[in-house]
Short mmCIF file of C-alpha atoms in Angstrom, two decimals:
data_model
loop_
_atom_site.label_atom_id
_atom_site.label_comp_id
_atom_site.label_asym_id
_atom_site.label_seq_id
_atom_site.Cartn_x
_atom_site.Cartn_y
_atom_site.Cartn_z
CA UNK F 1 114.85 -5.34 81.80
CA UNK F 2 111.36 -5.74 83.23
CA UNK F 3 110.25 -3.47 86.07
CA UNK F 4 110.04 -6.36 88.58
CA UNK F 5 113.53 -7.59 87.77
CA UNK F 6 114.90 -4.06 87.99
CA UNK F 7 113.36 -3.66 91.44
CA UNK F 8 115.00 -6.91 92.59
CA UNK F 9 118.40 -5.69 91.48
CA UNK F 10 117.94 -2.32 93.16
CA UNK F 11 117.03 -4.02 96.43
CA UNK F 12 120.13 -6.19 96.22
CA UNK F 13 122.30 -3.15 95.46
CA UNK F 14 120.87 -1.30 98.47
CA UNK F 15 121.44 -4.20 100.85
CA UNK F 16 124.93 -4.96 99.55
CA UNK F 17 126.01 -1.32 99.97
CA UNK F 18 124.61 -1.13 103.51
CA UNK F 19 126.42 -4.34 104.48
CA UNK F 20 129.68 -3.01 103.02
CA UNK F 21 129.42 0.20 105.03
CA UNK F 22 128.46 -1.56 108.24
CA UNK F 23 131.20 -4.19 107.93
CA UNK F 24 133.81 -1.45 108.26
CA UNK F 25 132.41 -0.50 111.66
CA UNK F 26 132.27 -3.94 113.30
CA UNK F 27 134.82 -4.78 115.95
CA UNK F 28 136.99 -7.86 115.87
CA UNK F 29 137.23 -8.70 119.55
CA UNK F 30 138.80 -12.16 119.36
CA UNK F 31 142.57 -12.29 119.91
CA UNK F 32 144.54 -15.25 118.55
CA UNK F 33 147.01 -17.57 120.23
CA UNK F 34 150.21 -18.55 118.53
CA UNK F 35 149.39 -21.54 116.38
CA UNK F 36 152.17 -23.65 117.90
CA UNK F 37 150.68 -23.18 121.38
CA UNK F 38 147.71 -25.38 120.60
CA UNK F 39 148.10 -26.98 117.17
CA UNK F 40 150.44 -29.86 116.21
CA UNK F 41 150.07 -30.91 112.57
CA UNK F 42 152.64 -33.69 112.99
CA UNK F 43 150.10 -35.79 114.89
CA UNK F 44 148.08 -36.41 111.71
CA UNK F 45 150.52 -37.24 108.89
CA UNK F 46 147.71 -39.05 107.05
CA UNK F 47 145.86 -35.84 106.10
CA UNK F 48 146.47 -32.25 105.02
CA UNK F 49 146.79 -30.27 108.25
CA UNK F 50 148.19 -26.95 107.02
CA UNK F 51 147.25 -25.00 103.91
CA UNK F 52 149.63 -23.32 101.49
CA UNK F 53 148.84 -20.04 103.27
CA UNK F 54 149.66 -21.64 106.66
CA UNK F 55 146.11 -21.87 108.02
CA UNK F 56 145.38 -24.90 110.23
CA UNK F 57 143.06 -27.66 109.06
CA UNK F 58 141.37 -28.97 112.20
CA UNK F 59 141.37 -32.77 112.48
CA UNK F 60 140.89 -34.87 115.58
CA UNK F 61 144.23 -35.20 117.35
CA UNK F 62 145.82 -32.00 116.04
CA UNK F 63 144.68 -29.55 118.72
CA UNK F 64 144.88 -28.99 122.47
CA UNK F 65 141.40 -27.95 123.51
CA UNK F 66 142.46 -27.25 127.13
CA UNK F 67 144.99 -24.62 126.04
CA UNK F 68 142.39 -23.05 123.76
CA UNK F 69 139.74 -23.17 126.46
CA UNK F 70 141.91 -21.38 129.03
CA UNK F 71 142.82 -18.70 126.50
CA UNK F 72 139.30 -17.95 125.31
CA UNK F 73 137.66 -18.30 128.73
CA UNK F 74 139.80 -15.40 129.97
CA UNK F 75 138.30 -13.27 127.22
CA UNK F 76 134.76 -13.94 128.47
CA UNK F 77 133.56 -14.65 124.93
CA UNK F 78 130.07 -15.14 123.58
CA UNK F 79 129.63 -17.34 120.53
CA UNK F 80 126.63 -17.06 118.24
CA UNK F 81 125.04 -19.87 116.25
CA UNK F 82 122.53 -19.07 113.50
CA UNK F 83 120.30 -21.79 112.10
CA UNK F 84 117.83 -21.21 109.26
CA UNK F 85 114.75 -23.45 109.63
CA UNK F 86 112.19 -22.72 106.94
CA UNK F 87 109.11 -24.76 106.07
CA UNK F 88 109.10 -28.50 106.75
CA UNK F 89 112.75 -28.41 107.79
CA UNK F 90 111.77 -26.79 111.07
CA UNK F 91 109.39 -29.64 111.91
CA UNK F 92 111.78 -32.39 110.81
CA UNK F 93 115.17 -31.21 112.01
CA UNK F 94 115.07 -28.26 114.37
CA UNK F 95 114.51 -30.01 117.70
CA UNK F 96 117.32 -32.61 117.35
CA UNK F 97 119.62 -29.91 116.00
CA UNK F 98 119.03 -27.67 119.02
CA UNK F 99 119.20 -30.52 121.53
CA UNK F 100 122.51 -31.77 120.17
CA UNK F 101 123.92 -28.22 119.82
CA UNK F 102 123.13 -27.51 123.48
CA UNK F 103 125.28 -30.49 124.41
CA UNK F 104 128.13 -30.29 121.92
CA UNK F 105 128.46 -26.79 120.41
CA UNK F 106 131.05 -24.72 122.28
CA UNK F 107 130.63 -26.43 125.68
CA UNK F 108 131.72 -24.19 128.54
CA UNK F 109 131.19 -20.98 126.57
CA UNK F 110 128.31 -18.55 126.60
CA UNK F 111 126.28 -19.32 123.47
CA UNK F 112 123.39 -17.47 121.83
CA UNK F 113 121.51 -19.58 119.28
CA UNK F 114 119.53 -17.55 116.77
CA UNK F 115 116.77 -19.62 115.17
CA UNK F 116 115.33 -18.13 111.99
CA UNK F 117 111.81 -19.50 111.55
CA UNK F 118 108.72 -18.52 109.60
CA UNK F 119 106.37 -18.92 112.59
CA UNK F 120 107.17 -18.61 116.28
CA UNK F 121 105.35 -21.83 117.14
CA UNK F 122 107.96 -23.78 115.17
CA UNK F 123 110.50 -23.17 117.93
CA UNK F 124 110.46 -26.32 120.13
CA UNK F 125 110.23 -26.08 123.90
CA UNK F 126 113.65 -26.83 125.36
CA UNK F 127 114.69 -26.97 129.01
CA UNK F 128 116.89 -24.06 130.11
CA UNK F 129 120.62 -24.70 129.97
CA UNK F 130 123.39 -22.82 131.78
CA UNK F 131 125.22 -20.32 129.53
CA UNK F 132 122.70 -20.99 126.73
CA UNK F 133 120.18 -18.62 125.20
CA UNK F 134 117.87 -19.45 122.30
CA UNK F 135 116.26 -16.60 120.38
CA UNK F 136 113.69 -16.91 117.63
CA UNK F 137 113.98 -14.47 114.73
CA UNK F 138 111.35 -14.19 112.02
CA UNK F 139 112.41 -15.03 108.48
CA UNK F 140 111.73 -11.87 106.54
CA UNK F 141 109.62 -12.62 103.46
CA UNK F 142 111.48 -12.75 100.16
CA UNK F 143 108.70 -13.89 97.86
CA UNK F 144 110.20 -11.77 95.08
CA UNK F 145 113.14 -14.21 94.85
CA UNK F 146 112.56 -17.96 95.31
CA UNK F 147 116.19 -18.97 95.96
CA UNK F 148 116.37 -20.26 99.57
CA UNK F 149 120.13 -19.61 99.78
CA UNK F 150 119.59 -15.97 98.85
CA UNK F 151 116.84 -15.64 101.44
CA UNK F 152 119.04 -17.27 104.07
CA UNK F 153 122.02 -15.01 103.38
CA UNK F 154 119.94 -11.83 103.16
CA UNK F 155 118.33 -12.60 106.49
CA UNK F 156 121.70 -13.44 108.02
CA UNK F 157 123.21 -10.14 106.88
CA UNK F 158 120.27 -8.09 108.05
CA UNK F 159 120.18 -9.73 111.48
CA UNK F 160 123.93 -9.31 111.95
CA UNK F 161 123.33 -5.61 111.47
CA UNK F 162 120.23 -5.31 113.65
CA UNK F 163 120.93 -7.80 116.46
CA UNK F 164 123.92 -10.04 116.32
CA UNK F 165 126.96 -7.81 115.80
CA UNK F 166 126.77 -6.27 119.26
CA UNK F 167 126.02 -9.53 121.08
CA UNK F 168 128.66 -12.07 120.06
CA UNK F 169 132.40 -12.27 119.44
CA UNK F 170 132.32 -15.20 117.03
CA UNK F 171 129.46 -16.35 114.84
CA UNK F 172 128.61 -19.58 113.03
CA UNK F 173 125.84 -20.23 110.54
CA UNK F 174 124.77 -23.84 110.01
CA UNK F 175 122.15 -25.74 108.06
CA UNK F 176 119.42 -27.25 110.22
CA UNK F 177 119.58 -30.81 108.84
CA UNK F 178 122.54 -31.70 111.05
CA UNK F 179 123.07 -33.26 114.45
CA UNK F 180 126.09 -32.85 116.69
CA UNK F 181 127.67 -36.15 117.74
CA UNK F 182 130.84 -34.80 119.33
CA UNK F 183 132.09 -31.53 120.72
CA UNK F 184 132.72 -28.62 118.38
CA UNK F 185 134.73 -26.43 120.69
CA UNK F 186 137.28 -23.64 120.78
CA UNK F 187 139.42 -25.29 118.10
CA UNK F 188 136.82 -24.04 115.58
CA UNK F 189 137.11 -20.39 116.62
CA UNK F 190 138.85 -18.12 114.13
CA UNK F 191 138.49 -14.89 112.21
CA UNK F 192 137.24 -16.67 109.06
CA UNK F 193 136.21 -20.32 109.29
CA UNK F 194 135.49 -22.53 106.28
CA UNK F 195 134.16 -26.07 106.18
CA UNK F 196 135.77 -28.64 103.87
CA UNK F 197 133.25 -30.59 101.80
CA UNK F 198 132.96 -34.21 102.92
CA UNK F 199 132.60 -35.62 99.41
CA UNK F 200 134.91 -33.38 97.40
CA UNK F 201 137.77 -33.35 99.91
CA UNK F 202 138.71 -36.88 98.89
CA UNK F 203 138.41 -36.26 95.14
CA UNK F 204 140.90 -35.12 92.53
CA UNK F 205 141.23 -31.34 92.70
CA UNK F 206 141.05 -31.12 88.91
CA UNK F 207 137.41 -32.20 89.08
CA UNK F 208 136.14 -29.85 91.78
CA UNK F 209 132.78 -28.35 90.73
CA UNK F 210 133.77 -24.70 90.66
CA UNK F 211 131.90 -22.20 88.51
CA UNK F 212 133.96 -22.00 85.30
CA UNK F 213 131.99 -19.54 83.16
CA UNK F 214 134.23 -16.47 82.79
CA UNK F 215 131.28 -14.05 82.83
CA UNK F 216 130.19 -15.21 86.29
CA UNK F 217 131.31 -13.39 89.41
CA UNK F 218 131.82 -16.83 90.96
CA UNK F 219 134.24 -18.01 88.28
CA UNK F 220 137.44 -19.79 89.34
CA UNK F 221 139.50 -20.45 86.21
CA UNK F 222 140.63 -23.94 85.28
CA UNK F 223 143.86 -24.89 86.99
CA UNK F 224 143.15 -22.69 90.01
CA UNK F 225 141.44 -23.26 93.35
CA UNK F 226 142.43 -24.62 96.74
CA UNK F 227 139.71 -26.81 98.26
CA UNK F 228 135.97 -27.17 97.78
CA UNK F 229 134.11 -25.68 100.72
CA UNK F 230 130.69 -26.69 102.00
CA UNK F 231 128.20 -23.85 102.40
CA UNK F 232 126.35 -25.63 105.20
CA UNK F 233 128.82 -24.30 107.78
CA UNK F 234 130.53 -20.89 107.83
CA UNK F 235 131.92 -18.95 110.74
CA UNK F 236 134.25 -16.28 112.04
CA UNK F 237 133.91 -12.87 113.57
CA UNK F 238 130.64 -11.09 112.78
CA UNK F 239 132.58 -8.65 110.58
CA UNK F 240 134.05 -11.44 108.45
CA UNK F 241 130.74 -13.29 108.15
CA UNK F 242 129.11 -10.04 107.12
CA UNK F 243 131.79 -9.53 104.49
CA UNK F 244 131.02 -12.98 103.09
CA UNK F 245 127.33 -12.10 102.90
CA UNK F 246 128.14 -8.83 101.16
CA UNK F 247 130.36 -10.54 98.61
CA UNK F 248 127.74 -13.21 97.93
CA UNK F 249 124.96 -10.68 97.38
CA UNK F 250 127.22 -8.61 95.17
CA UNK F 251 128.09 -11.69 93.13
CA UNK F 252 124.44 -12.62 92.72
CA UNK F 253 123.73 -9.07 91.56
CA UNK F 254 126.56 -9.14 89.03
CA UNK F 255 125.46 -12.52 87.67
CA UNK F 256 121.84 -11.36 87.40
CA UNK F 257 122.97 -8.49 85.21
CA UNK F 258 124.70 -11.03 82.96
CA UNK F 259 121.67 -13.31 82.86
CA UNK F 260 123.52 -15.94 84.94
CA UNK F 261 122.56 -17.84 88.08
CA UNK F 262 125.48 -19.47 89.89
CA UNK F 263 124.98 -21.54 93.02
CA UNK F 264 125.54 -20.31 96.56
CA UNK F 265 128.46 -22.71 97.00
CA UNK F 266 130.07 -21.40 93.81
CA UNK F 267 130.04 -17.86 95.22
CA UNK F 268 131.21 -19.15 98.61
CA UNK F 269 134.17 -20.94 97.03
CA UNK F 270 135.07 -17.86 95.00
CA UNK F 271 135.02 -15.77 98.18
CA UNK F 272 137.36 -18.12 100.04
CA UNK F 273 139.58 -18.36 96.96
CA UNK F 274 140.07 -14.59 97.08
CA UNK F 275 139.90 -14.20 100.88
CA UNK F 276 141.65 -17.20 102.40
CA UNK F 277 140.04 -18.64 105.53
CA UNK F 278 142.11 -18.49 108.69
CA UNK F 279 140.80 -21.83 109.94
CA UNK F 280 139.50 -24.84 108.01
CA UNK F 281 137.30 -27.50 109.56
CA UNK F 282 137.95 -31.03 108.38
CA UNK F 283 135.12 -33.19 107.02
CA UNK F 284 134.75 -34.53 110.59
CA UNK F 285 132.73 -31.39 111.33
CA UNK F 286 130.15 -31.98 108.59
CA UNK F 287 130.13 -35.62 107.55
CA UNK F 288 127.43 -36.90 105.19
CA UNK F 289 125.47 -39.83 106.63
CA UNK F 290 125.07 -41.24 103.13
CA UNK F 291 128.86 -41.78 102.94
CA UNK F 292 130.92 -44.39 104.74
CA UNK F 293 133.68 -42.51 106.60
CA UNK F 294 137.22 -43.37 105.47
CA UNK F 295 140.02 -44.08 107.93
CA UNK F 296 141.05 -40.42 107.94
CA UNK F 297 137.73 -39.44 109.54
CA UNK F 298 138.40 -40.64 113.07
CA UNK F 299 135.54 -38.90 114.86
CA UNK F 300 132.40 -37.49 113.24
CA UNK F 301 131.50 -34.40 115.24
CA UNK F 302 128.61 -33.15 113.11
CA UNK F 303 126.50 -35.42 110.92
CA UNK F 304 124.51 -34.30 107.91
CA UNK F 305 121.34 -36.39 108.01
CA UNK F 306 120.84 -38.84 105.18
CA UNK F 307 118.10 -38.28 102.62
CA UNK F 308 116.35 -41.39 103.90
CA UNK F 309 115.93 -39.65 107.24
CA UNK F 310 113.62 -37.03 105.75
#
């Protein structure tokens, strides 16, 4: 192994171990309601509303946001939202993302939005909003590894440790090329939140694009797997998000030793295959503008911008 490659692996090992240690010392401050108090799967018989492990799948019409709001407001929660805006993406997408998030992301709750940018001037000027704080965080250079997903997750893990873990009760990480079109509220809060993929949700499970190479840390064997999750949106308590980051970095490290390079979403899906999410967001929370929504998608809350909008 060349000296430069060895150094990369050692850096990944060091970060993964520090995240593992720190994850054991994070508090989980969000208590849960009984599912039946706010969730009624019978209202949407046209879709899957409950997983085999009894986690709710959040579709429009299945939840009572008022009950959830009263419960979580009593806890005086703060919700964090991390958005990674590198390069041209900051100029093209960041302002509409932040404007729409201020209106629709966790309305009525105290929200801290952490914007990871390369240069401070890329943060647009936004009018102050009640209960809303926007903080710019510098993307730490990772020129030694060109994978943007790796850079995003390394930065996310490091900032959870240095800033975020003591400031928020729940945390979401989202891709910047989205706009909120409807409210994403307390129904999305949970210990471990996964986003169902808009395209693959409606496809035959036998054809889901899992990593199948047995030597890969991301491998899900043929005949196994639950859903295909979209890496553009993840959430949960800071401890659980940190655990996801740790597992991803560890998987990348293991694959690198084998001469493999699996995708971020492959590692994400392996993580949620082993560690089942406690709440699943339907494709309504991350719909692709290139796709015509089927009848099951009654209300698009978050829209992934079409390639023609670049």
